[in-house]
JSON list of C-alpha atoms in Angstrom, two decimals:
[
{"chain": "A", "resi": 277, "resn": "MET", "atom": "CA", "xyz": [25.77, 15.21, -17.95]},
{"chain": "A", "resi": 278, "resn": "THR", "atom": "CA", "xyz": [23.87, 14.21, -14.86]},
{"chain": "A", "resi": 279, "resn": "THR", "atom": "CA", "xyz": [23.15, 16.39, -11.90]},
{"chain": "A", "resi": 280, "resn": "ALA", "atom": "CA", "xyz": [22.83, 15.50, -8.31]},
{"chain": "A", "resi": 281, "resn": "MET", "atom": "CA", "xyz": [19.44, 15.30, -6.63]},
{"chain": "A", "resi": 282, "resn": "PRO", "atom": "CA", "xyz": [19.07, 18.12, -4.08]},
{"chain": "A", "resi": 283, "resn": "GLN", "atom": "CA", "xyz": [19.82, 16.79, -0.68]},
{"chain": "A", "resi": 284, "resn": "GLY", "atom": "CA", "xyz": [17.11, 17.73, 1.77]},
{"chain": "A", "resi": 285, "resn": "THR", "atom": "CA", "xyz": [16.60, 16.97, 5.34]},
{"chain": "A", "resi": 286, "resn": "ALA", "atom": "CA", "xyz": [15.50, 13.54, 6.25]},
{"chain": "A", "resi": 287, "resn": "PRO", "atom": "CA", "xyz": [11.70, 13.24, 6.22]},
{"chain": "A", "resi": 288, "resn": "LYS", "atom": "CA", "xyz": [10.15, 13.36, 9.69]},
{"chain": "A", "resi": 289, "resn": "ARG", "atom": "CA", "xyz": [8.64, 10.14, 10.86]},
{"chain": "A", "resi": 290, "resn": "SER", "atom": "CA", "xyz": [4.96, 10.60, 11.51]},
{"chain": "A", "resi": 291, "resn": "ARG", "atom": "CA", "xyz": [3.70, 10.16, 15.05]},
{"chain": "A", "resi": 292, "resn": "PHE", "atom": "CA", "xyz": [1.26, 7.56, 13.82]},
{"chain": "A", "resi": 293, "resn": "ARG", "atom": "CA", "xyz": [4.01, 5.38, 12.41]},
{"chain": "A", "resi": 294, "resn": "GLY", "atom": "CA", "xyz": [5.99, 5.72, 15.64]},
{"chain": "A", "resi": 295, "resn": "LEU", "atom": "CA", "xyz": [3.05, 4.57, 17.81]},
{"chain": "A", "resi": 296, "resn": "LEU", "atom": "CA", "xyz": [1.66, 1.89, 15.45]},
{"chain": "A", "resi": 297, "resn": "PRO", "atom": "CA", "xyz": [3.69, -1.03, 16.93]},
{"chain": "A", "resi": 298, "resn": "LEU", "atom": "CA", "xyz": [2.71, -0.07, 20.48]},
{"chain": "A", "resi": 299, "resn": "GLY", "atom": "CA", "xyz": [-0.93, 0.21, 19.38]},
{"chain": "A", "resi": 300, "resn": "ILE", "atom": "CA", "xyz": [-0.84, -3.23, 17.77]},
{"chain": "A", "resi": 301, "resn": "LEU", "atom": "CA", "xyz": [0.58, -4.75, 20.97]},
{"chain": "A", "resi": 302, "resn": "VAL", "atom": "CA", "xyz": [-2.06, -3.08, 23.09]},
{"chain": "A", "resi": 303, "resn": "TRP", "atom": "CA", "xyz": [-4.82, -4.27, 20.74]},
{"chain": "A", "resi": 304, "resn": "ILE", "atom": "CA", "xyz": [-3.54, -7.89, 20.87]},
{"chain": "A", "resi": 305, "resn": "ALA", "atom": "CA", "xyz": [-3.33, -7.76, 24.65]},
{"chain": "A", "resi": 306, "resn": "LEU", "atom": "CA", "xyz": [-6.86, -6.44, 24.92]},
{"chain": "A", "resi": 307, "resn": "GLU", "atom": "CA", "xyz": [-8.17, -9.11, 22.55]},
{"chain": "A", "resi": 308, "resn": "ILE", "atom": "CA", "xyz": [-6.58, -11.87, 24.56]},
{"chain": "A", "resi": 309, "resn": "TRP", "atom": "CA", "xyz": [-7.73, -10.39, 27.86]},
{"chain": "A", "resi": 310, "resn": "LEU", "atom": "CA", "xyz": [-11.31, -10.10, 26.63]},
{"chain": "A", "resi": 311, "resn": "LEU", "atom": "CA", "xyz": [-11.30, -13.69, 25.28]},
{"chain": "A", "resi": 312, "resn": "THR", "atom": "CA", "xyz": [-10.00, -14.95, 28.63]},
{"chain": "A", "resi": 313, "resn": "LEU", "atom": "CA", "xyz": [-12.71, -12.98, 30.49]},
{"chain": "A", "resi": 314, "resn": "VAL", "atom": "CA", "xyz": [-15.43, -14.51, 28.28]},
{"chain": "A", "resi": 315, "resn": "GLY", "atom": "CA", "xyz": [-13.79, -17.94, 28.67]},
{"chain": "A", "resi": 316, "resn": "GLY", "atom": "CA", "xyz": [-13.72, -17.54, 32.48]},
{"chain": "A", "resi": 317, "resn": "ALA", "atom": "CA", "xyz": [-17.31, -16.43, 32.62]},
{"chain": "A", "resi": 318, "resn": "THR", "atom": "CA", "xyz": [-18.62, -19.19, 30.35]},
{"chain": "A", "resi": 319, "resn": "SER", "atom": "CA", "xyz": [-16.25, -21.86, 28.99]},
{"chain": "A", "resi": 320, "resn": "GLY", "atom": "CA", "xyz": [-13.51, -22.39, 26.51]},
{"chain": "A", "resi": 321, "resn": "PHE", "atom": "CA", "xyz": [-15.99, -24.05, 24.14]},
{"chain": "A", "resi": 322, "resn": "VAL", "atom": "CA", "xyz": [-18.04, -20.83, 23.98]},
{"chain": "A", "resi": 323, "resn": "VAL", "atom": "CA", "xyz": [-14.90, -18.82, 23.03]},
{"chain": "A", "resi": 324, "resn": "PHE", "atom": "CA", "xyz": [-14.15, -21.43, 20.34]},
{"chain": "A", "resi": 325, "resn": "LEU", "atom": "CA", "xyz": [-17.73, -21.10, 18.99]},
{"chain": "A", "resi": 326, "resn": "ILE", "atom": "CA", "xyz": [-17.42, -17.25, 18.93]},
{"chain": "A", "resi": 327, "resn": "ILE", "atom": "CA", "xyz": [-14.17, -17.49, 16.96]},
{"chain": "A", "resi": 328, "resn": "VAL", "atom": "CA", "xyz": [-15.54, -20.04, 14.48]},
{"chain": "A", "resi": 329, "resn": "ALA", "atom": "CA", "xyz": [-18.82, -18.04, 14.09]},
{"chain": "A", "resi": 330, "resn": "GLY", "atom": "CA", "xyz": [-16.77, -14.88, 13.36]},
{"chain": "A", "resi": 331, "resn": "ILE", "atom": "CA", "xyz": [-14.73, -16.64, 10.73]},
{"chain": "A", "resi": 332, "resn": "VAL", "atom": "CA", "xyz": [-17.85, -18.11, 9.03]},
{"chain": "A", "resi": 333, "resn": "LEU", "atom": "CA", "xyz": [-19.82, -14.82, 9.16]},
{"chain": "A", "resi": 334, "resn": "GLY", "atom": "CA", "xyz": [-16.82, -12.80, 7.98]},
{"chain": "A", "resi": 335, "resn": "SER", "atom": "CA", "xyz": [-16.23, -15.10, 5.03]},
{"chain": "A", "resi": 336, "resn": "VAL", "atom": "CA", "xyz": [-19.87, -14.89, 4.05]},
{"chain": "A", "resi": 337, "resn": "VAL", "atom": "CA", "xyz": [-19.79, -11.08, 4.22]},
{"chain": "A", "resi": 338, "resn": "MET", "atom": "CA", "xyz": [-16.62, -10.92, 2.16]},
{"chain": "A", "resi": 339, "resn": "LYS", "atom": "CA", "xyz": [-17.98, -13.29, -0.41]},
{"chain": "A", "resi": 340, "resn": "THR", "atom": "CA", "xyz": [-21.19, -11.25, -0.74]},
{"chain": "A", "resi": 341, "resn": "ALA", "atom": "CA", "xyz": [-19.18, -8.02, -0.94]},
{"chain": "A", "resi": 342, "resn": "GLY", "atom": "CA", "xyz": [-16.94, -9.55, -3.60]},
{"chain": "A", "resi": 343, "resn": "ARG", "atom": "CA", "xyz": [-19.89, -10.64, -5.68]},
{"chain": "A", "resi": 344, "resn": "ARG", "atom": "CA", "xyz": [-21.43, -7.20, -5.38]},
{"chain": "A", "resi": 345, "resn": "ALA", "atom": "CA", "xyz": [-18.09, -5.53, -6.40]},
{"chain": "A", "resi": 346, "resn": "PHE", "atom": "CA", "xyz": [-17.80, -7.81, -9.49]},
{"chain": "A", "resi": 347, "resn": "GLN", "atom": "CA", "xyz": [-21.43, -7.06, -10.40]},
{"chain": "A", "resi": 348, "resn": "ASN", "atom": "CA", "xyz": [-20.81, -3.31, -9.99]},
{"chain": "A", "resi": 349, "resn": "LEU", "atom": "CA", "xyz": [-17.71, -3.54, -12.14]},
{"chain": "A", "resi": 350, "resn": "ARG", "atom": "CA", "xyz": [-19.58, -5.36, -14.88]},
{"chain": "A", "resi": 351, "resn": "GLN", "atom": "CA", "xyz": [-22.50, -2.86, -14.81]},
{"chain": "A", "resi": 352, "resn": "THR", "atom": "CA", "xyz": [-20.04, 0.07, -14.76]},
{"chain": "A", "resi": 353, "resn": "LEU", "atom": "CA", "xyz": [-18.20, -1.31, -17.86]},
{"chain": "A", "resi": 354, "resn": "GLN", "atom": "CA", "xyz": [-21.53, -1.77, -19.64]},
{"chain": "A", "resi": 355, "resn": "GLN", "atom": "CA", "xyz": [-22.65, 1.80, -18.79]},
{"chain": "A", "resi": 356, "resn": "GLN", "atom": "CA", "xyz": [-19.25, 3.14, -20.01]},
{"chain": "A", "resi": 357, "resn": "GLN", "atom": "CA", "xyz": [-19.74, 1.41, -23.34]},
{"chain": "A", "resi": 358, "resn": "GLN", "atom": "CA", "xyz": [-23.25, 2.83, -23.64]},
{"chain": "A", "resi": 359, "resn": "GLY", "atom": "CA", "xyz": [-22.65, 6.33, -22.46]},
{"chain": "A", "resi": 360, "resn": "GLY", "atom": "CA", "xyz": [-21.70, 7.25, -18.90]},
{"chain": "A", "resi": 361, "resn": "VAL", "atom": "CA", "xyz": [-21.41, 6.19, -15.28]},
{"chain": "A", "resi": 362, "resn": "SER", "atom": "CA", "xyz": [-23.80, 7.42, -12.65]},
{"chain": "A", "resi": 363, "resn": "ALA", "atom": "CA", "xyz": [-22.37, 9.03, -9.51]},
{"chain": "A", "resi": 364, "resn": "GLU", "atom": "CA", "xyz": [-24.43, 6.80, -7.25]},
{"chain": "A", "resi": 365, "resn": "ARG", "atom": "CA", "xyz": [-22.89, 3.72, -8.81]},
{"chain": "A", "resi": 366, "resn": "SER", "atom": "CA", "xyz": [-19.37, 4.90, -8.04]},
{"chain": "A", "resi": 367, "resn": "ALA", "atom": "CA", "xyz": [-20.36, 5.85, -4.46]},
{"chain": "A", "resi": 368, "resn": "ASP", "atom": "CA", "xyz": [-21.92, 2.41, -4.03]},
{"chain": "A", "resi": 369, "resn": "SER", "atom": "CA", "xyz": [-18.74, 0.71, -5.24]},
{"chain": "A", "resi": 370, "resn": "SER", "atom": "CA", "xyz": [-16.60, 2.76, -2.81]},
{"chain": "A", "resi": 371, "resn": "ARG", "atom": "CA", "xyz": [-18.77, 1.76, 0.15]},
{"chain": "A", "resi": 372, "resn": "ASN", "atom": "CA", "xyz": [-18.42, -1.89, -0.92]},
{"chain": "A", "resi": 373, "resn": "GLY", "atom": "CA", "xyz": [-14.78, -1.74, 0.17]},
{"chain": "A", "resi": 374, "resn": "PHE", "atom": "CA", "xyz": [-15.93, -0.90, 3.75]},
{"chain": "A", "resi": 375, "resn": "LEU", "atom": "CA", "xyz": [-18.30, -3.87, 3.64]},
{"chain": "A", "resi": 376, "resn": "MET", "atom": "CA", "xyz": [-15.28, -6.10, 2.73]},
{"chain": "A", "resi": 377, "resn": "LEU", "atom": "CA", "xyz": [-13.25, -4.49, 5.49]},
{"chain": "A", "resi": 378, "resn": "GLY", "atom": "CA", "xyz": [-16.07, -5.26, 7.92]},
{"chain": "A", "resi": 379, "resn": "GLY", "atom": "CA", "xyz": [-16.01, -8.92, 6.82]},
{"chain": "A", "resi": 380, "resn": "LEU", "atom": "CA", "xyz": [-12.28, -9.05, 7.25]},
{"chain": "A", "resi": 381, "resn": "LEU", "atom": "CA", "xyz": [-12.47, -7.56, 10.76]},
{"chain": "A", "resi": 382, "resn": "ILE", "atom": "CA", "xyz": [-15.10, -10.11, 11.70]},
{"chain": "A", "resi": 383, "resn": "MET", "atom": "CA", "xyz": [-12.87, -12.90, 10.48]},
{"chain": "A", "resi": 384, "resn": "VAL", "atom": "CA", "xyz": [-9.94, -11.84, 12.66]},
{"chain": "A", "resi": 385, "resn": "PRO", "atom": "CA", "xyz": [-10.25, -13.64, 16.04]},
{"chain": "A", "resi": 386, "resn": "GLY", "atom": "CA", "xyz": [-11.16, -11.23, 18.80]},
{"chain": "A", "resi": 387, "resn": "LEU", "atom": "CA", "xyz": [-14.13, -9.39, 20.24]},
{"chain": "A", "resi": 388, "resn": "ILE", "atom": "CA", "xyz": [-12.94, -5.83, 19.49]},
{"chain": "A", "resi": 389, "resn": "THR", "atom": "CA", "xyz": [-12.40, -6.56, 15.80]},
{"chain": "A", "resi": 390, "resn": "ASP", "atom": "CA", "xyz": [-15.77, -8.40, 15.68]},
{"chain": "A", "resi": 391, "resn": "ALA", "atom": "CA", "xyz": [-17.55, -5.36, 17.13]},
{"chain": "A", "resi": 392, "resn": "LEU", "atom": "CA", "xyz": [-15.82, -2.96, 14.62]},
{"chain": "A", "resi": 393, "resn": "GLY", "atom": "CA", "xyz": [-16.66, -5.34, 11.74]},
{"chain": "A", "resi": 394, "resn": "LEU", "atom": "CA", "xyz": [-20.29, -5.60, 12.83]},
{"chain": "A", "resi": 395, "resn": "LEU", "atom": "CA", "xyz": [-20.47, -1.79, 13.02]},
{"chain": "A", "resi": 396, "resn": "LEU", "atom": "CA", "xyz": [-19.19, -1.56, 9.43]},
{"chain": "A", "resi": 397, "resn": "LEU", "atom": "CA", "xyz": [-22.10, -3.79, 8.33]},
{"chain": "A", "resi": 398, "resn": "ILE", "atom": "CA", "xyz": [-24.66, -1.08, 9.27]},
{"chain": "A", "resi": 399, "resn": "PRO", "atom": "CA", "xyz": [-25.32, 0.82, 6.03]},
{"chain": "A", "resi": 400, "resn": "PRO", "atom": "CA", "xyz": [-25.79, 4.36, 7.50]},
{"chain": "A", "resi": 401, "resn": "LEU", "atom": "CA", "xyz": [-22.58, 4.05, 9.55]},
{"chain": "A", "resi": 402, "resn": "ARG", "atom": "CA", "xyz": [-20.78, 2.69, 6.45]},
{"chain": "A", "resi": 403, "resn": "SER", "atom": "CA", "xyz": [-21.90, 5.70, 4.46]},
{"chain": "A", "resi": 404, "resn": "VAL", "atom": "CA", "xyz": [-20.68, 8.12, 7.17]},
{"chain": "A", "resi": 405, "resn": "VAL", "atom": "CA", "xyz": [-17.26, 6.40, 7.32]},
{"chain": "A", "resi": 406, "resn": "GLY", "atom": "CA", "xyz": [-17.10, 6.41, 3.50]},
{"chain": "A", "resi": 407, "resn": "ARG", "atom": "CA", "xyz": [-17.87, 10.13, 3.23]},
{"chain": "A", "resi": 408, "resn": "PHE", "atom": "CA", "xyz": [-15.21, 10.85, 5.87]},
{"chain": "A", "resi": 409, "resn": "ALA", "atom": "CA", "xyz": [-12.72, 8.73, 4.05]},
{"chain": "A", "resi": 410, "resn": "ASP", "atom": "CA", "xyz": [-13.53, 10.49, 0.72]},
{"chain": "A", "resi": 411, "resn": "ARG", "atom": "CA", "xyz": [-13.13, 13.94, 2.30]},
{"chain": "A", "resi": 412, "resn": "SER", "atom": "CA", "xyz": [-9.80, 13.09, 3.96]},
{"chain": "A", "resi": 413, "resn": "MET", "atom": "CA", "xyz": [-8.44, 11.56, 0.76]},
{"chain": "A", "resi": 414, "resn": "GLU", "atom": "CA", "xyz": [-9.49, 14.68, -1.26]},
{"chain": "A", "resi": 415, "resn": "LYS", "atom": "CA", "xyz": [-7.84, 16.89, 1.36]},
{"chain": "A", "resi": 416, "resn": "ARG", "atom": "CA", "xyz": [-4.59, 14.97, 1.18]},
{"chain": "A", "resi": 417, "resn": "MET", "atom": "CA", "xyz": [-4.62, 14.97, -2.61]},
{"chain": "A", "resi": 418, "resn": "ARG", "atom": "CA", "xyz": [-5.16, 18.73, -2.67]},
{"chain": "A", "resi": 419, "resn": "ALA", "atom": "CA", "xyz": [-2.31, 19.23, -0.19]},
{"chain": "A", "resi": 420, "resn": "ALA", "atom": "CA", "xyz": [0.14, 17.04, -2.06]},
{"chain": "A", "resi": 421, "resn": "VAL", "atom": "CA", "xyz": [2.89, 18.77, -4.01]},
{"chain": "A", "resi": 422, "resn": "PRO", "atom": "CA", "xyz": [3.06, 17.58, -7.63]},
{"chain": "A", "resi": 423, "resn": "GLY", "atom": "CA", "xyz": [6.53, 16.02, -7.29]},
{"chain": "A", "resi": 424, "resn": "ASP", "atom": "CA", "xyz": [5.95, 14.30, -3.96]},
{"chain": "A", "resi": 425, "resn": "LEU", "atom": "CA", "xyz": [5.39, 10.76, -5.30]},
{"chain": "A", "resi": 426, "resn": "GLN", "atom": "CA", "xyz": [8.37, 10.93, -7.64]},
{"chain": "A", "resi": 427, "resn": "ASP", "atom": "CA", "xyz": [10.60, 12.29, -4.91]},
{"chain": "A", "resi": 428, "resn": "ALA", "atom": "CA", "xyz": [9.48, 9.58, -2.51]},
{"chain": "A", "resi": 429, "resn": "PHE", "atom": "CA", "xyz": [10.16, 6.87, -5.13]},
{"chain": "A", "resi": 430, "resn": "GLN", "atom": "CA", "xyz": [13.70, 8.23, -5.82]},
{"chain": "A", "resi": 431, "resn": "GLN", "atom": "CA", "xyz": [14.41, 8.47, -2.15]},
{"chain": "A", "resi": 432, "resn": "ALA", "atom": "CA", "xyz": [13.29, 4.89, -1.56]},
{"chain": "A", "resi": 433, "resn": "ARG", "atom": "CA", "xyz": [15.38, 3.76, -4.48]},
{"chain": "A", "resi": 434, "resn": "ARG", "atom": "CA", "xyz": [18.50, 5.54, -3.26]},
{"chain": "A", "resi": 435, "resn": "THR", "atom": "CA", "xyz": [17.99, 4.08, 0.21]},
{"chain": "A", "resi": 436, "resn": "ARG", "atom": "CA", "xyz": [17.52, 0.54, -1.15]},
{"chain": "A", "resi": 437, "resn": "MET", "atom": "CA", "xyz": [20.59, 0.80, -3.37]},
{"chain": "A", "resi": 438, "resn": "GLY", "atom": "CA", "xyz": [22.68, 2.38, -0.63]},
{"chain": "A", "resi": 439, "resn": "GLN", "atom": "CA", "xyz": [23.32, 5.50, -2.63]},
{"chain": "A", "resi": 440, "resn": "ASP", "atom": "CA", "xyz": [23.57, 8.94, -1.13]},
{"chain": "A", "resi": 441, "resn": "GLY", "atom": "CA", "xyz": [22.61, 10.76, -4.39]},
{"chain": "A", "resi": 442, "resn": "LYS", "atom": "CA", "xyz": [26.00, 12.33, -4.99]},
{"chain": "A", "resi": 443, "resn": "VAL", "atom": "CA", "xyz": [27.21, 12.54, -8.60]},
{"chain": "A", "resi": 444, "resn": "VAL", "atom": "CA", "xyz": [30.88, 12.82, -9.44]},
{"chain": "A", "resi": 445, "resn": "GLN", "atom": "CA", "xyz": [31.27, 15.14, -12.43]},
{"chain": "A", "resi": 446, "resn": "GLY", "atom": "CA", "xyz": [33.71, 13.99, -15.11]},
{"chain": "A", "resi": 447, "resn": "GLU", "atom": "CA", "xyz": [34.34, 13.53, -18.78]},
{"chain": "A", "resi": 448, "resn": "VAL", "atom": "CA", "xyz": [35.52, 10.44, -20.72]},
{"chain": "A", "resi": 449, "resn": "VAL", "atom": "CA", "xyz": [38.47, 11.17, -23.02]},
{"chain": "A", "resi": 450, "resn": "HIS", "atom": "CA", "xyz": [39.45, 8.82, -25.82]},
{"chain": "A", "resi": 451, "resn": "ASP", "atom": "CA", "xyz": [43.01, 9.12, -27.10]},
{"chain": "A", "resi": 452, "resn": "ASP", "atom": "CA", "xyz": [42.83, 8.22, -30.80]},
{"chain": "A", "resi": 453, "resn": "SER", "atom": "CA", "xyz": [46.46, 8.91, -31.72]},
{"chain": "A", "resi": 454, "resn": "PRO", "atom": "CA", "xyz": [48.36, 6.13, -33.58]},
{"chain": "A", "resi": 455, "resn": "ARG", "atom": "CA", "xyz": [50.64, 5.52, -30.56]},
{"chain": "A", "resi": 456, "resn": "ALA", "atom": "CA", "xyz": [47.62, 4.89, -28.35]},
{"chain": "A", "resi": 457, "resn": "GLU", "atom": "CA", "xyz": [46.28, 2.47, -30.94]},
{"chain": "A", "resi": 458, "resn": "GLY", "atom": "CA", "xyz": [49.54, 0.53, -30.80]},
{"chain": "A", "resi": 459, "resn": "ASP", "atom": "CA", "xyz": [49.46, 0.47, -27.00]},
{"chain": "A", "resi": 460, "resn": "ARG", "atom": "CA", "xyz": [45.95, -0.99, -27.04]},
{"chain": "A", "resi": 461, "resn": "ARG", "atom": "CA", "xyz": [46.88, -3.67, -29.51]},
{"chain": "A", "resi": 462, "resn": "SER", "atom": "CA", "xyz": [49.96, -4.69, -27.54]},
{"chain": "A", "resi": 463, "resn": "ARG", "atom": "CA", "xyz": [47.78, -5.12, -24.42]},
{"chain": "A", "resi": 464, "resn": "GLY", "atom": "CA", "xyz": [45.30, -7.21, -26.43]},
{"chain": "A", "resi": 465, "resn": "ASP", "atom": "CA", "xyz": [42.55, -4.62, -26.49]},
{"chain": "A", "resi": 466, "resn": "ASP", "atom": "CA", "xyz": [40.58, -4.47, -29.69]},
{"chain": "A", "resi": 467, "resn": "ASP", "atom": "CA", "xyz": [37.27, -2.88, -30.70]},
{"chain": "A", "resi": 468, "resn": "GLY", "atom": "CA", "xyz": [35.39, -6.21, -30.38]},
{"chain": "A", "resi": 469, "resn": "PRO", "atom": "CA", "xyz": [32.85, -6.95, -27.70]},
{"chain": "A", "resi": 470, "resn": "ARG", "atom": "CA", "xyz": [34.03, -7.11, -24.18]},
{"chain": "A", "resi": 471, "resn": "PRO", "atom": "CA", "xyz": [32.59, -9.20, -21.29]},
{"chain": "A", "resi": 472, "resn": "PRO", "atom": "CA", "xyz": [30.59, -7.14, -18.74]},
{"chain": "A", "resi": 473, "resn": "LEU", "atom": "CA", "xyz": [32.26, -5.79, -15.70]},
{"chain": "A", "resi": 474, "resn": "THR", "atom": "CA", "xyz": [31.29, -7.54, -12.49]},
{"chain": "A", "resi": 475, "resn": "PRO", "atom": "CA", "xyz": [31.81, -5.95, -9.06]}
]
């Protein structure tokens, strides 16, 4: 017997998710405005050079960070086989993600993203941002209820399938009397395999 999932109230949409599209539009407008200001003060060729330089520099940073991440992974696997992993190695690998993020931000055309990406290339600032991210992640993990992920998955599944989570209780009854057997044979039903039902 299956039971219905408890129907709760619809989850509140966070303020951040509500303002995200507006924030993206404002960011794009600011980037375009700043690029036109630079283009008006200098020339369109200078803006083109800034964009190309950002793409090249960002790809070099991401390639370097990727190599470092692969090297850290290989050294971590070797240390695990030999004994243990040092805490500074795991902290270094977590900061490597911010180095990759900095490279990605530099690659995105625009002066604001370039400035943010260049800030993430500064090691002390990268460490501060990494510690802040670690603390906020630990705080969220401690505040999470054990069933949150499973409930979220089931809710998404019900939404995708168009189900409301209601279960109709019932019982299947087989009538095995000789008369019922005769009725099934006259209809052409037998105990052999049947084709699958299609909606």
